[in-house]
Amino acid sequence: MTVTSRTQVGIVGAGPAGLLLSHLLALRGIDSIVVENRSRAYCEARQRAGLLEAGTVELLRTVGLGDRMDAEGLEHGGIYLQFEGERHHLDFRDLTGGRWVTIYAQTEIVKDLIGTRLAAGATIEFEVSDTEVGELDTERPVLRFTDAEGTRHEVVCDAIAGCDGFHGICRDSMPPGLIHVAEREYPYSWLGILASVPPSTDELIYCRHEDGFALHTMRTPQVSRLYLQVPADEDIEAWSDDRIWAELKHRLEVPGWELKEGHISEKAISPMRSFVASPMRYRRLFLAGDAAHIVPPTGAKGLNLALADVTVLAKALSSLLKDGHAGLADAYSDASLTRVWRATHFSWWMTSMLHVDPQSDQFGAELQLAQLRYVISSRAAATMLAENYTGYFPLTWNTELSEAQVVPRAQGPGQQRGQRRGDPGLGQRERCAEAALGAEQVQRPQPVP
Ligand code: FAD
Ligand code: DHB
């Protein structure tokens, strides 16, 4: 037997993207259902991101999700860049006019979101199976799934959001030939550990070492998170706890500094990939977060991008479903992809500058070092890193936008292409991005003092 029901937005995936989308839609009075094939406990414990851009933090505060983050998050005003055995500090506040980042784990954001949604009476179906999306050529797409008790459901929706991560089903449900994929695989992976030991540093250390990249980050004042570059096809069994600590100490070593060791509670290897699927929409099926794009983790953009996508998408769906205006929905893919490609470039650049490429040679290594020396010696180069790291496009939630702001009008005198919104340098794609992001104040690079 199949149980049929109705909602406004069907959301596939209870990761950060799907959960925040359902919260933002609820703030605008729009009903949704979230279906997730893992258990609640699994979603809340899955170790992943830890670093939030300033704009992501402000967004979470604005939408009522900031209490625990403000109490427990760790605000950082810079990072250390280490290479050739020396550690250099980059001061983001100084470089960017006061911008910063916050350490607050993805696990905690997911817990906050699940708690908030369930307290509000939302429907989140965990441990579903056989998720399908159908009737995509119509204005009533259908979400089908089997719940944890084995009952088959068919939910008729006004729109479906594919927030089901890189391995989800929504991207592949789009019509064949629609999606264009641009991607890079990197010839190395990250071995990440979570350790019960206070961090040995006040801010993150990104280290290029001739034996491979290392990163010292953290989760709380008592818990450290560290990563090591390892070969692409590495077996985690090859890395005993002792070997991991020895390698971290070796790569992160600088005179007068010591890495504190502790119990390793988790270790896992993650592949490194850049992947962008476009467009991020087919009619009333919208992709968001890792379902549409993946960046290598260096630079910490993936979670921030996922939350940015659904902020744009929530406004677009609200305009479409409440006001009958399709302009923001039509602009969604281009608006998101502008941000995605900026972050894709930055993540690729950070990754390429800091990792040892086994297929490269002395020439490649010297280029990396030349780039690193430039970043620490040129204020312009350091500002480029700082501005991207802290978040290039600010996010806003409360800015109300009319469809007229994103739908191009006939051009009249004094209203030439690129001149409607005050910035004479902007093309249509950037204008759509600005408008859909609610970002009248998109920050352009600041002049170097
Ligand atoms: P996901 O978190 O993947 O959520 C998708 C959900 O959909 C999952 O819960 C999945 O179980 C569910 N699902 C899949 N298929 C189905 C189906 N058929 N039916 C129902 N449900 C389904 N990003 C940062 O910004 N900062 C960082 O510091 C950072 N560090 C990282 C470190 C590592 C080691 C890794 C691996 C990633 C890191 N990232 C970081 C990236 C970040 O974790 C991801 O970009 C983020 O999880 C994307 O969120 P999402 O909701 O789009 O997808
Ligand atoms: C973390 C991960 C990253 O990839 C990064 O660049 C910074 C921080 C983290 O897990 O804390």
Short mmCIF file of C-alpha atoms and ligand atoms in Angstrom, two decimals:
data_model
loop_
_atom_site.label_atom_id
_atom_site.label_comp_id
_atom_site.label_asym_id
_atom_site.label_seq_id
_atom_site.Cartn_x
_atom_site.Cartn_y
_atom_site.Cartn_z
CA MET A 1 0.00 0.00 0.00
CA THR A 2 1.22 3.53 -0.82
CA VAL A 3 0.26 6.48 1.37
CA THR A 4 -0.26 9.66 -0.63
CA SER A 5 0.16 13.13 0.88
CA ARG A 6 0.82 16.72 -0.11
CA THR A 7 3.39 19.35 0.86
CA GLN A 8 4.86 22.46 -0.71
CA VAL A 9 8.54 21.50 -0.84
CA GLY A 10 9.96 17.98 -0.75
CA ILE A 11 13.54 18.01 0.51
CA VAL A 12 15.87 15.04 -0.07
CA GLY A 13 18.68 14.88 2.51
CA ALA A 14 19.01 15.96 6.15
CA GLY A 15 22.53 17.35 5.83
CA PRO A 16 23.18 21.03 6.58
CA ALA A 17 21.66 22.13 3.23
CA GLY A 18 18.36 20.24 3.50
CA LEU A 19 17.83 21.06 7.17
CA LEU A 20 18.56 24.77 6.84
CA LEU A 21 16.32 24.97 3.77
CA SER A 22 13.40 23.48 5.67
CA HIS A 23 14.02 25.97 8.52
CA LEU A 24 14.21 29.00 6.17
CA LEU A 25 11.08 27.91 4.31
CA ALA A 26 9.22 27.57 7.61
CA LEU A 27 10.24 31.14 8.51
CA ARG A 28 8.44 32.20 5.33
CA GLY A 29 5.40 30.05 6.11
CA ILE A 30 6.17 27.29 3.59
CA ASP A 31 5.61 23.61 4.48
CA SER A 32 8.17 20.97 3.68
CA ILE A 33 9.11 17.37 4.38
CA VAL A 34 12.73 16.21 4.75
CA VAL A 35 13.61 12.59 3.92
CA GLU A 36 16.98 11.14 4.94
CA ASN A 37 18.30 7.63 4.42
CA ARG A 38 20.54 7.63 7.50
CA SER A 39 19.55 7.65 11.18
CA ARG A 40 19.36 10.85 13.23
CA ALA A 41 22.31 9.67 15.35
CA TYR A 42 24.43 9.07 12.24
CA CYS A 43 23.64 12.52 10.80
CA GLU A 44 24.49 14.19 14.11
CA ALA A 45 27.81 12.39 14.50
CA ARG A 46 29.21 12.47 10.94
CA GLN A 47 32.56 14.28 11.21
CA ARG A 48 33.09 16.81 8.49
CA ALA A 49 33.44 20.57 8.32
CA GLY A 50 34.36 22.88 11.13
CA LEU A 51 34.93 26.36 9.82
CA LEU A 52 32.27 28.99 9.11
CA GLU A 53 32.68 32.19 7.13
CA ALA A 54 31.59 35.40 8.88
CA GLY A 55 28.58 35.66 6.55
CA THR A 56 27.45 32.13 7.43
CA VAL A 57 27.68 32.97 11.13
CA GLU A 58 25.66 36.17 10.67
CA LEU A 59 23.05 34.26 8.67
CA LEU A 60 22.66 31.57 11.35
CA ARG A 61 22.26 34.29 13.98
CA THR A 62 19.68 36.16 11.92
CA VAL A 63 17.52 33.07 11.49
CA GLY A 64 17.55 32.13 15.17
CA LEU A 65 20.24 29.45 15.11
CA GLY A 66 23.04 31.40 16.78
CA ASP A 67 22.69 30.74 20.52
CA ARG A 68 24.90 27.68 20.97
CA MET A 69 27.24 28.75 18.17
CA ASP A 70 27.80 32.08 19.94
CA ALA A 71 28.36 30.35 23.28
CA GLU A 72 30.64 27.58 22.03
CA GLY A 73 32.10 28.72 18.69
CA LEU A 74 35.70 29.91 18.53
CA GLU A 75 36.25 33.15 16.63
CA HIS A 76 39.54 33.31 14.69
CA GLY A 77 40.97 36.47 13.14
CA GLY A 78 43.64 34.78 11.02
CA ILE A 79 45.60 31.65 10.13
CA TYR A 80 49.20 30.50 10.07
CA LEU A 81 50.84 29.55 6.79
CA GLN A 82 53.86 27.31 7.24
CA PHE A 83 56.46 26.38 4.61
CA GLU A 84 60.24 25.88 4.40
CA GLY A 85 60.19 25.21 8.15
CA GLU A 86 58.84 28.66 9.08
CA ARG A 87 55.41 29.70 10.33
CA HIS A 88 53.89 33.03 9.24
CA HIS A 89 50.71 34.67 10.54
CA LEU A 90 48.07 36.22 8.28
CA ASP A 91 45.89 38.70 10.16
CA PHE A 92 42.49 38.63 8.44
CA ARG A 93 41.00 41.46 10.51
CA ASP A 94 43.81 43.77 9.49
CA LEU A 95 43.79 42.65 5.85
CA THR A 96 40.04 42.76 5.27
CA GLY A 97 38.82 45.57 7.49
CA GLY A 98 37.70 43.39 10.38
CA ARG A 99 36.52 40.09 8.91
CA TRP A 100 36.93 36.78 10.78
CA VAL A 101 35.85 33.11 10.74
CA THR A 102 34.36 30.83 13.40
CA ILE A 103 35.18 27.27 14.36
CA TYR A 104 31.89 25.50 15.05
CA ALA A 105 31.55 21.89 13.93
CA GLN A 106 29.12 20.73 11.25
CA THR A 107 27.93 18.08 13.73
CA GLU A 108 26.77 20.87 16.05
CA ILE A 109 25.01 22.81 13.28
CA VAL A 110 23.18 19.63 12.27
CA LYS A 111 22.19 18.98 15.93
CA ASP A 112 20.96 22.58 16.29
CA LEU A 113 18.95 22.33 13.08
CA ILE A 114 17.37 18.94 13.79
CA GLY A 115 16.47 20.05 17.33
CA THR A 116 14.95 23.32 16.11
CA ARG A 117 12.97 21.70 13.30
CA LEU A 118 11.58 18.88 15.42
CA ALA A 119 10.65 21.32 18.21
CA ALA A 120 8.70 23.30 15.59
CA GLY A 121 6.76 20.15 14.65
CA ALA A 122 8.50 19.61 11.30
CA THR A 123 8.46 16.28 9.49
CA ILE A 124 11.91 14.73 9.11
CA GLU A 125 11.76 11.09 8.04
CA PHE A 126 15.03 9.36 8.97
CA GLU A 127 16.14 5.92 7.74
CA VAL A 128 14.08 6.02 4.56
CA SER A 129 14.95 3.83 1.57
CA ASP A 130 14.30 3.74 -2.18
CA THR A 131 13.98 7.52 -2.49
CA GLU A 132 12.79 8.61 -5.95
CA VAL A 133 11.73 11.88 -7.54
CA GLY A 134 9.28 11.84 -10.46
CA GLU A 135 6.77 13.76 -12.59
CA LEU A 136 9.53 16.30 -13.10
CA ASP A 137 8.00 17.64 -16.31
CA THR A 138 5.00 18.93 -14.38
CA GLU A 139 4.34 21.64 -11.80
CA ARG A 140 3.59 18.90 -9.25
CA PRO A 141 6.76 16.82 -8.89
CA VAL A 142 6.45 13.74 -6.68
CA LEU A 143 8.76 12.52 -3.94
CA ARG A 144 8.57 8.77 -3.22
CA PHE A 145 10.23 6.89 -0.40
CA THR A 146 9.79 3.95 1.95
CA ASP A 147 9.78 4.93 5.61
CA ALA A 148 11.65 3.21 8.46
CA GLU A 149 8.62 0.95 9.13
CA GLY A 150 8.44 -0.19 5.51
CA THR A 151 5.46 1.91 4.34
CA ARG A 152 5.76 3.36 0.84
CA HIS A 153 4.93 7.09 0.53
CA GLU A 154 4.17 9.36 -2.38
CA VAL A 155 4.31 13.09 -1.59
CA VAL A 156 2.95 15.49 -4.19
CA CYS A 157 4.98 18.72 -4.03
CA ASP A 158 5.12 22.16 -5.64
CA ALA A 159 8.93 21.88 -5.79
CA ILE A 160 11.65 19.41 -4.79
CA ALA A 161 15.09 20.31 -3.41
CA GLY A 162 17.87 17.80 -4.00
CA CYS A 163 20.06 18.36 -0.93
CA ASP A 164 21.23 14.74 -0.98
CA GLY A 165 24.98 15.22 -1.24
CA PHE A 166 27.42 14.04 -3.88
CA HIS A 167 26.15 10.44 -3.92
CA GLY A 168 22.43 11.33 -3.87
CA ILE A 169 19.79 10.47 -6.45
CA CYS A 170 18.45 13.89 -7.45
CA ARG A 171 21.24 14.99 -9.80
CA ASP A 172 20.96 11.75 -11.77
CA SER A 173 17.15 12.13 -11.93
CA MET A 174 17.50 15.16 -14.19
CA PRO A 175 16.87 14.49 -17.89
CA PRO A 176 19.84 12.86 -19.64
CA GLY A 177 22.08 15.41 -21.34
CA LEU A 178 20.86 18.39 -19.29
CA ILE A 179 23.67 18.49 -16.75
CA HIS A 180 27.16 19.58 -17.71
CA VAL A 181 29.91 18.48 -15.34
CA ALA A 182 33.29 20.20 -14.89
CA GLU A 183 35.66 18.32 -12.59
CA ARG A 184 39.21 17.66 -11.36
CA GLU A 185 40.47 14.76 -9.30
CA TYR A 186 43.55 15.36 -7.17
CA PRO A 187 46.27 12.71 -6.89
CA TYR A 188 46.11 12.68 -3.07
CA SER A 189 43.63 12.34 -0.16
CA TRP A 190 43.26 13.68 3.38
CA LEU A 191 43.61 11.52 6.45
CA GLY A 192 41.62 13.33 9.16
CA ILE A 193 41.69 12.63 12.89
CA LEU A 194 39.70 13.84 15.86
CA ALA A 195 41.78 13.82 19.06
CA SER A 196 40.89 14.39 22.70
CA VAL A 197 43.62 16.92 23.37
CA PRO A 198 43.60 20.72 23.62
CA PRO A 199 44.75 22.36 20.36
CA SER A 200 48.46 23.17 20.26
CA THR A 201 47.74 26.42 18.43
CA ASP A 202 45.45 29.44 18.84
CA GLU A 203 44.61 29.60 15.11
CA LEU A 204 44.69 27.08 12.23
CA ILE A 205 48.06 26.03 10.78
CA TYR A 206 48.17 25.27 7.04
CA CYS A 207 51.52 23.63 6.35
CA ARG A 208 53.28 22.81 3.09
CA HIS A 209 56.00 20.26 3.78
CA GLU A 210 58.11 18.44 1.21
CA ASP A 211 56.60 15.18 2.53
CA GLY A 212 53.04 16.48 2.13
CA PHE A 213 50.45 18.93 3.44
CA ALA A 214 49.32 19.03 7.09
CA LEU A 215 46.57 21.06 8.77
CA HIS A 216 46.04 21.66 12.48
CA THR A 217 42.49 22.75 13.21
CA MET A 218 40.22 22.24 16.21
CA ARG A 219 36.67 21.67 17.38
CA THR A 220 36.65 22.96 20.98
CA PRO A 221 39.25 24.07 23.54
CA GLN A 222 39.51 20.35 24.47
CA VAL A 223 39.31 18.68 21.05
CA SER A 224 41.78 18.95 18.17
CA ARG A 225 41.23 18.05 14.53
CA LEU A 226 44.23 17.38 12.30
CA TYR A 227 44.69 16.38 8.67
CA LEU A 228 47.57 14.83 6.71
CA GLN A 229 48.02 14.55 2.96
CA VAL A 230 48.25 10.84 2.04
CA PRO A 231 48.34 9.02 -1.34
CA ALA A 232 45.02 8.92 -3.24
CA ASP A 233 44.43 5.19 -2.78
CA GLU A 234 45.77 4.98 0.78
CA ASP A 235 44.48 2.30 3.19
CA ILE A 236 43.61 3.66 6.65
CA GLU A 237 44.99 0.41 8.13
CA ALA A 238 48.46 1.59 7.12
CA TRP A 239 48.20 4.43 9.64
CA SER A 240 48.53 3.42 13.29
CA ASP A 241 47.92 6.18 15.85
CA ASP A 242 51.66 6.31 16.56
CA ARG A 243 52.48 6.74 12.88
CA ILE A 244 49.90 9.54 12.53
CA TRP A 245 51.30 11.51 15.48
CA ALA A 246 54.89 11.00 14.32
CA GLU A 247 54.07 12.26 10.83
CA LEU A 248 52.09 15.24 12.13
CA LYS A 249 54.99 16.20 14.43
CA HIS A 250 57.46 15.84 11.58
CA ARG A 251 55.51 17.97 9.10
CA LEU A 252 54.30 20.64 11.55
CA GLU A 253 57.64 21.02 13.37
CA VAL A 254 59.05 24.50 13.99
CA PRO A 255 61.68 25.40 16.60
CA GLY A 256 60.23 26.08 20.07
CA TRP A 257 56.76 24.65 19.34
CA GLU A 258 55.38 21.27 20.34
CA LEU A 259 52.37 19.31 19.12
CA LYS A 260 50.41 17.82 22.03
CA GLU A 261 49.27 14.21 21.51
CA GLY A 262 46.00 12.71 22.73
CA HIS A 263 43.60 9.83 22.25
CA ILE A 264 42.42 9.56 18.63
CA SER A 265 38.65 9.02 18.70
CA GLU A 266 38.13 8.97 14.91
CA LYS A 267 40.20 8.60 11.79
CA ALA A 268 39.14 8.49 8.15
CA ILE A 269 40.47 9.13 4.66
CA SER A 270 38.62 11.48 2.28
CA PRO A 271 39.31 11.83 -1.45
CA MET A 272 39.88 15.28 -2.94
CA ARG A 273 37.77 16.41 -5.85
CA SER A 274 36.48 19.55 -7.57
CA PHE A 275 33.11 18.98 -9.25
CA VAL A 276 30.54 21.45 -10.55
CA ALA A 277 27.26 20.33 -12.15
CA SER A 278 25.25 22.90 -14.06
CA PRO A 279 22.51 23.95 -14.31
CA MET A 280 21.46 23.40 -10.71
CA ARG A 281 17.79 23.23 -11.67
CA TYR A 282 15.40 21.38 -13.93
CA ARG A 283 11.93 22.97 -13.85
CA ARG A 284 10.81 22.44 -10.23
CA LEU A 285 13.71 20.24 -9.13
CA PHE A 286 16.52 22.32 -7.58
CA LEU A 287 19.95 21.00 -6.51
CA ALA A 288 21.79 22.54 -3.55
CA GLY A 289 25.08 21.92 -1.72
CA ASP A 290 27.23 18.86 -2.38
CA ALA A 291 24.49 17.42 -4.65
CA ALA A 292 25.59 20.02 -7.22
CA HIS A 293 29.21 20.80 -6.37
CA ILE A 294 32.19 19.54 -4.41
CA VAL A 295 35.38 21.40 -3.57
CA PRO A 296 38.56 19.94 -2.06
CA PRO A 297 38.44 20.75 1.67
CA THR A 298 41.49 23.08 1.75
CA GLY A 299 40.02 26.50 2.53
CA ALA A 300 36.83 25.11 4.09
CA LYS A 301 34.25 26.19 1.54
CA GLY A 302 31.90 23.17 1.13
CA LEU A 303 29.58 23.71 4.09
CA ASN A 304 29.54 27.46 3.57
CA LEU A 305 28.55 26.99 -0.08
CA ALA A 306 25.81 24.51 0.84
CA LEU A 307 24.28 26.97 3.33
CA ALA A 308 24.60 29.84 0.84
CA ASP A 309 22.80 27.83 -1.88
CA VAL A 310 19.78 27.14 0.28
CA THR A 311 19.59 30.75 1.48
CA VAL A 312 19.23 31.82 -2.15
CA LEU A 313 16.90 28.90 -2.87
CA ALA A 314 14.59 29.61 0.08
CA LYS A 315 14.03 33.15 -1.17
CA ALA A 316 13.44 31.89 -4.71
CA LEU A 317 10.94 29.24 -3.59
CA SER A 318 9.16 31.70 -1.35
CA SER A 319 8.76 34.14 -4.25
CA LEU A 320 7.64 31.33 -6.58
CA LEU A 321 5.20 29.58 -4.26
CA LYS A 322 3.76 32.51 -2.33
CA ASP A 323 3.78 35.30 -4.92
CA GLY A 324 3.77 33.31 -8.15
CA HIS A 325 6.96 35.07 -9.33
CA ALA A 326 9.43 32.84 -11.15
CA GLY A 327 12.25 35.42 -11.50
CA LEU A 328 14.33 34.38 -8.50
CA ALA A 329 13.83 30.69 -9.26
CA ASP A 330 14.99 31.34 -12.82
CA ALA A 331 18.06 33.19 -11.46
CA TYR A 332 18.87 30.53 -8.81
CA SER A 333 21.30 28.41 -10.80
CA ASP A 334 23.35 31.30 -12.23
CA ALA A 335 23.34 33.13 -8.91
CA SER A 336 24.64 30.09 -7.05
CA LEU A 337 27.15 29.12 -9.71
CA THR A 338 28.81 32.55 -9.57
CA ARG A 339 29.57 31.96 -5.90
CA VAL A 340 30.41 28.29 -6.48
CA TRP A 341 33.01 29.05 -9.15
CA ARG A 342 34.67 31.70 -6.95
CA ALA A 343 34.98 29.13 -4.15
CA THR A 344 36.00 26.41 -6.63
CA HIS A 345 38.86 28.57 -7.83
CA PHE A 346 39.94 29.47 -4.30
CA SER A 347 39.83 25.86 -3.06
CA TRP A 348 41.77 24.64 -6.11
CA TRP A 349 44.34 27.42 -5.61
CA MET A 350 44.83 26.70 -1.88
CA THR A 351 45.01 22.97 -2.57
CA SER A 352 47.50 23.32 -5.45
CA MET A 353 49.72 25.72 -3.50
CA LEU A 354 49.95 23.57 -0.37
CA HIS A 355 50.01 19.89 -1.44
CA VAL A 356 52.88 17.89 -2.85
CA ASP A 357 51.80 16.68 -6.28
CA PRO A 358 53.35 13.25 -6.90
CA GLN A 359 53.12 13.89 -10.65
CA SER A 360 54.95 17.21 -10.43
CA ASP A 361 58.65 18.06 -10.42
CA GLN A 362 61.14 20.61 -9.08
CA PHE A 363 59.62 23.29 -11.31
CA GLY A 364 56.17 22.73 -9.76
CA ALA A 365 57.58 22.77 -6.23
CA GLU A 366 59.44 26.03 -6.85
CA LEU A 367 56.27 27.65 -8.21
CA GLN A 368 54.41 26.67 -5.03
CA LEU A 369 57.12 28.18 -2.85
CA ALA A 370 57.26 31.35 -4.96
CA GLN A 371 53.49 31.71 -4.54
CA LEU A 372 53.66 31.13 -0.77
CA ARG A 373 56.49 33.67 -0.37
CA TYR A 374 54.41 36.16 -2.36
CA VAL A 375 51.34 35.61 -0.14
CA ILE A 376 53.28 36.34 3.05
CA SER A 377 55.21 39.31 1.66
CA SER A 378 52.66 41.17 -0.47
CA ARG A 379 49.69 42.80 1.23
CA ALA A 380 47.71 42.51 -2.00
CA ALA A 381 48.36 38.75 -2.24
CA ALA A 382 47.61 38.20 1.46
CA THR A 383 44.40 40.20 1.11
CA MET A 384 43.32 38.01 -1.80
CA LEU A 385 43.65 34.94 0.41
CA ALA A 386 42.04 36.58 3.45
CA GLU A 387 39.09 37.97 1.51
CA ASN A 388 38.27 34.60 -0.08
CA TYR A 389 38.84 32.66 3.12
CA THR A 390 36.53 34.83 5.22
CA GLY A 391 33.90 34.82 2.46
CA TYR A 392 33.87 36.84 -0.72
CA PHE A 393 30.11 37.18 -1.18
CA PRO A 394 28.22 38.30 1.92
CA LEU A 395 24.96 36.47 2.65
CA THR A 396 21.78 38.23 3.64
CA TRP A 397 18.41 36.82 4.56
CA ASN A 398 16.02 39.64 5.38
CA THR A 399 16.46 41.70 2.24
CA GLU A 400 13.20 41.54 0.30
CA LEU A 401 13.61 41.58 -3.45
CA SER A 402 11.09 42.04 -6.15
CA GLU A 403 11.13 40.03 -9.33
CA ALA A 404 11.86 43.24 -11.22
CA GLN A 405 15.30 43.28 -9.66
CA VAL A 406 16.37 40.09 -11.38
CA VAL A 407 14.39 39.95 -14.58
CA PRO A 408 16.07 41.99 -17.29
CA ARG A 409 13.87 44.78 -18.62
CA ALA A 410 13.99 46.37 -22.05
CA GLN A 411 16.96 48.69 -22.03
CA GLY A 412 16.10 52.36 -22.30
CA PRO A 413 18.34 55.41 -22.47
CA GLY A 414 20.59 55.55 -19.44
CA GLN A 415 19.87 51.91 -18.68
CA GLN A 416 22.50 50.11 -20.64
CA ARG A 417 23.51 46.51 -19.95
CA GLY A 418 25.20 46.25 -16.59
CA GLN A 419 24.07 49.65 -15.34
CA ARG A 420 20.78 48.93 -13.61
CA ARG A 421 22.04 48.29 -10.11
CA GLY A 422 24.63 50.95 -9.68
CA ASP A 423 27.77 49.02 -10.56
CA PRO A 424 28.83 49.92 -14.08
CA GLY A 425 31.08 46.87 -14.25
CA LEU A 426 28.45 44.19 -13.67
CA GLY A 427 27.08 41.90 -16.35
CA GLN A 428 23.72 40.10 -16.27
CA ARG A 429 25.08 37.00 -14.53
CA GLU A 430 26.62 39.02 -11.70
CA ARG A 431 23.50 41.19 -11.35
CA CYS A 432 21.32 38.11 -11.01
CA ALA A 433 23.76 36.76 -8.46
CA GLU A 434 23.71 39.95 -6.45
CA ALA A 435 19.97 40.21 -6.52
CA ALA A 436 19.25 36.60 -5.69
CA LEU A 437 21.74 36.73 -2.84
CA GLY A 438 20.08 39.84 -1.55
CA ALA A 439 23.45 41.43 -1.75
CA GLU A 440 23.12 45.05 -2.69
CA GLN A 441 26.30 45.29 -0.69
CA VAL A 442 28.35 42.61 -2.50
CA GLN A 443 31.81 43.46 -1.30
CA ARG A 444 34.24 44.25 -4.04
CA PRO A 445 37.93 43.87 -3.24
CA GLN A 446 38.95 46.72 -0.92
CA PRO A 447 41.74 48.95 -2.16
CA VAL A 448 44.99 48.03 -0.47
CA PRO A 449 45.81 50.79 2.04
P1 FAD B 1 25.65 16.33 2.94
O1 FAD B 1 26.21 16.80 4.22
O2 FAD B 1 26.39 15.27 2.19
O3 FAD B 1 24.16 15.84 3.22
C1 FAD B 1 23.41 15.08 2.27
C2 FAD B 1 22.44 14.19 3.01
O4 FAD B 1 21.62 13.49 2.07
C3 FAD B 1 23.15 13.11 3.82
O5 FAD B 1 22.69 13.14 5.15
C4 FAD B 1 22.81 11.81 3.09
O6 FAD B 1 22.74 10.71 3.98
C5 FAD B 1 21.47 12.16 2.49
N1 FAD B 1 21.10 11.34 1.32
C6 FAD B 1 21.90 10.93 0.31
N2 FAD B 1 21.21 10.21 -0.58
C7 FAD B 1 19.93 10.15 -0.11
C8 FAD B 1 18.75 9.51 -0.58
N3 FAD B 1 18.76 8.81 -1.73
N4 FAD B 1 17.61 9.63 0.13
C9 FAD B 1 17.60 10.36 1.29
N5 FAD B 1 18.71 10.98 1.79
C10 FAD B 1 19.86 10.87 1.09
N6 FAD B 1 33.15 22.50 4.41
C11 FAD B 1 33.32 23.72 5.00
O7 FAD B 1 32.62 24.67 4.65
N7 FAD B 1 34.25 23.92 6.00
C12 FAD B 1 35.08 22.92 6.40
O8 FAD B 1 35.85 23.13 7.33
C13 FAD B 1 34.98 21.64 5.74
N8 FAD B 1 35.78 20.62 6.09
C14 FAD B 1 35.56 19.38 5.54
C15 FAD B 1 36.39 18.36 5.92
C16 FAD B 1 36.20 17.08 5.37
C17 FAD B 1 37.12 15.96 5.79
C18 FAD B 1 35.14 16.84 4.43
C19 FAD B 1 34.90 15.46 3.84
C20 FAD B 1 34.31 17.87 4.05
C21 FAD B 1 34.52 19.15 4.59
N9 FAD B 1 33.71 20.21 4.21
C22 FAD B 1 33.94 21.45 4.75
C23 FAD B 1 32.61 20.01 3.25
C24 FAD B 1 31.23 19.89 3.93
O9 FAD B 1 31.26 18.93 4.95
C25 FAD B 1 30.14 19.54 2.90
O10 FAD B 1 30.25 20.46 1.83
C26 FAD B 1 28.72 19.59 3.50
O11 FAD B 1 28.48 18.45 4.27
C27 FAD B 1 27.65 19.67 2.39
O12 FAD B 1 26.36 19.63 2.97
P2 FAD B 1 25.12 19.06 2.17
O13 FAD B 1 23.94 19.19 3.07
O14 FAD B 1 25.08 19.66 0.82
O15 FAD B 1 25.46 17.52 1.91
C1 DHB B 2 38.70 22.46 8.68
C2 DHB B 2 38.72 21.83 7.47
C3 DHB B 2 39.30 22.46 6.41
O1 DHB B 2 39.34 21.88 5.21
C4 DHB B 2 39.87 23.71 6.52
O2 DHB B 2 40.45 24.30 5.46
C5 DHB B 2 39.80 24.35 7.73
C6 DHB B 2 39.21 23.73 8.81
C7 DHB B 2 38.09 21.79 9.85
O3 DHB B 2 37.69 20.61 9.72
O4 DHB B 2 38.07 22.40 10.93
#
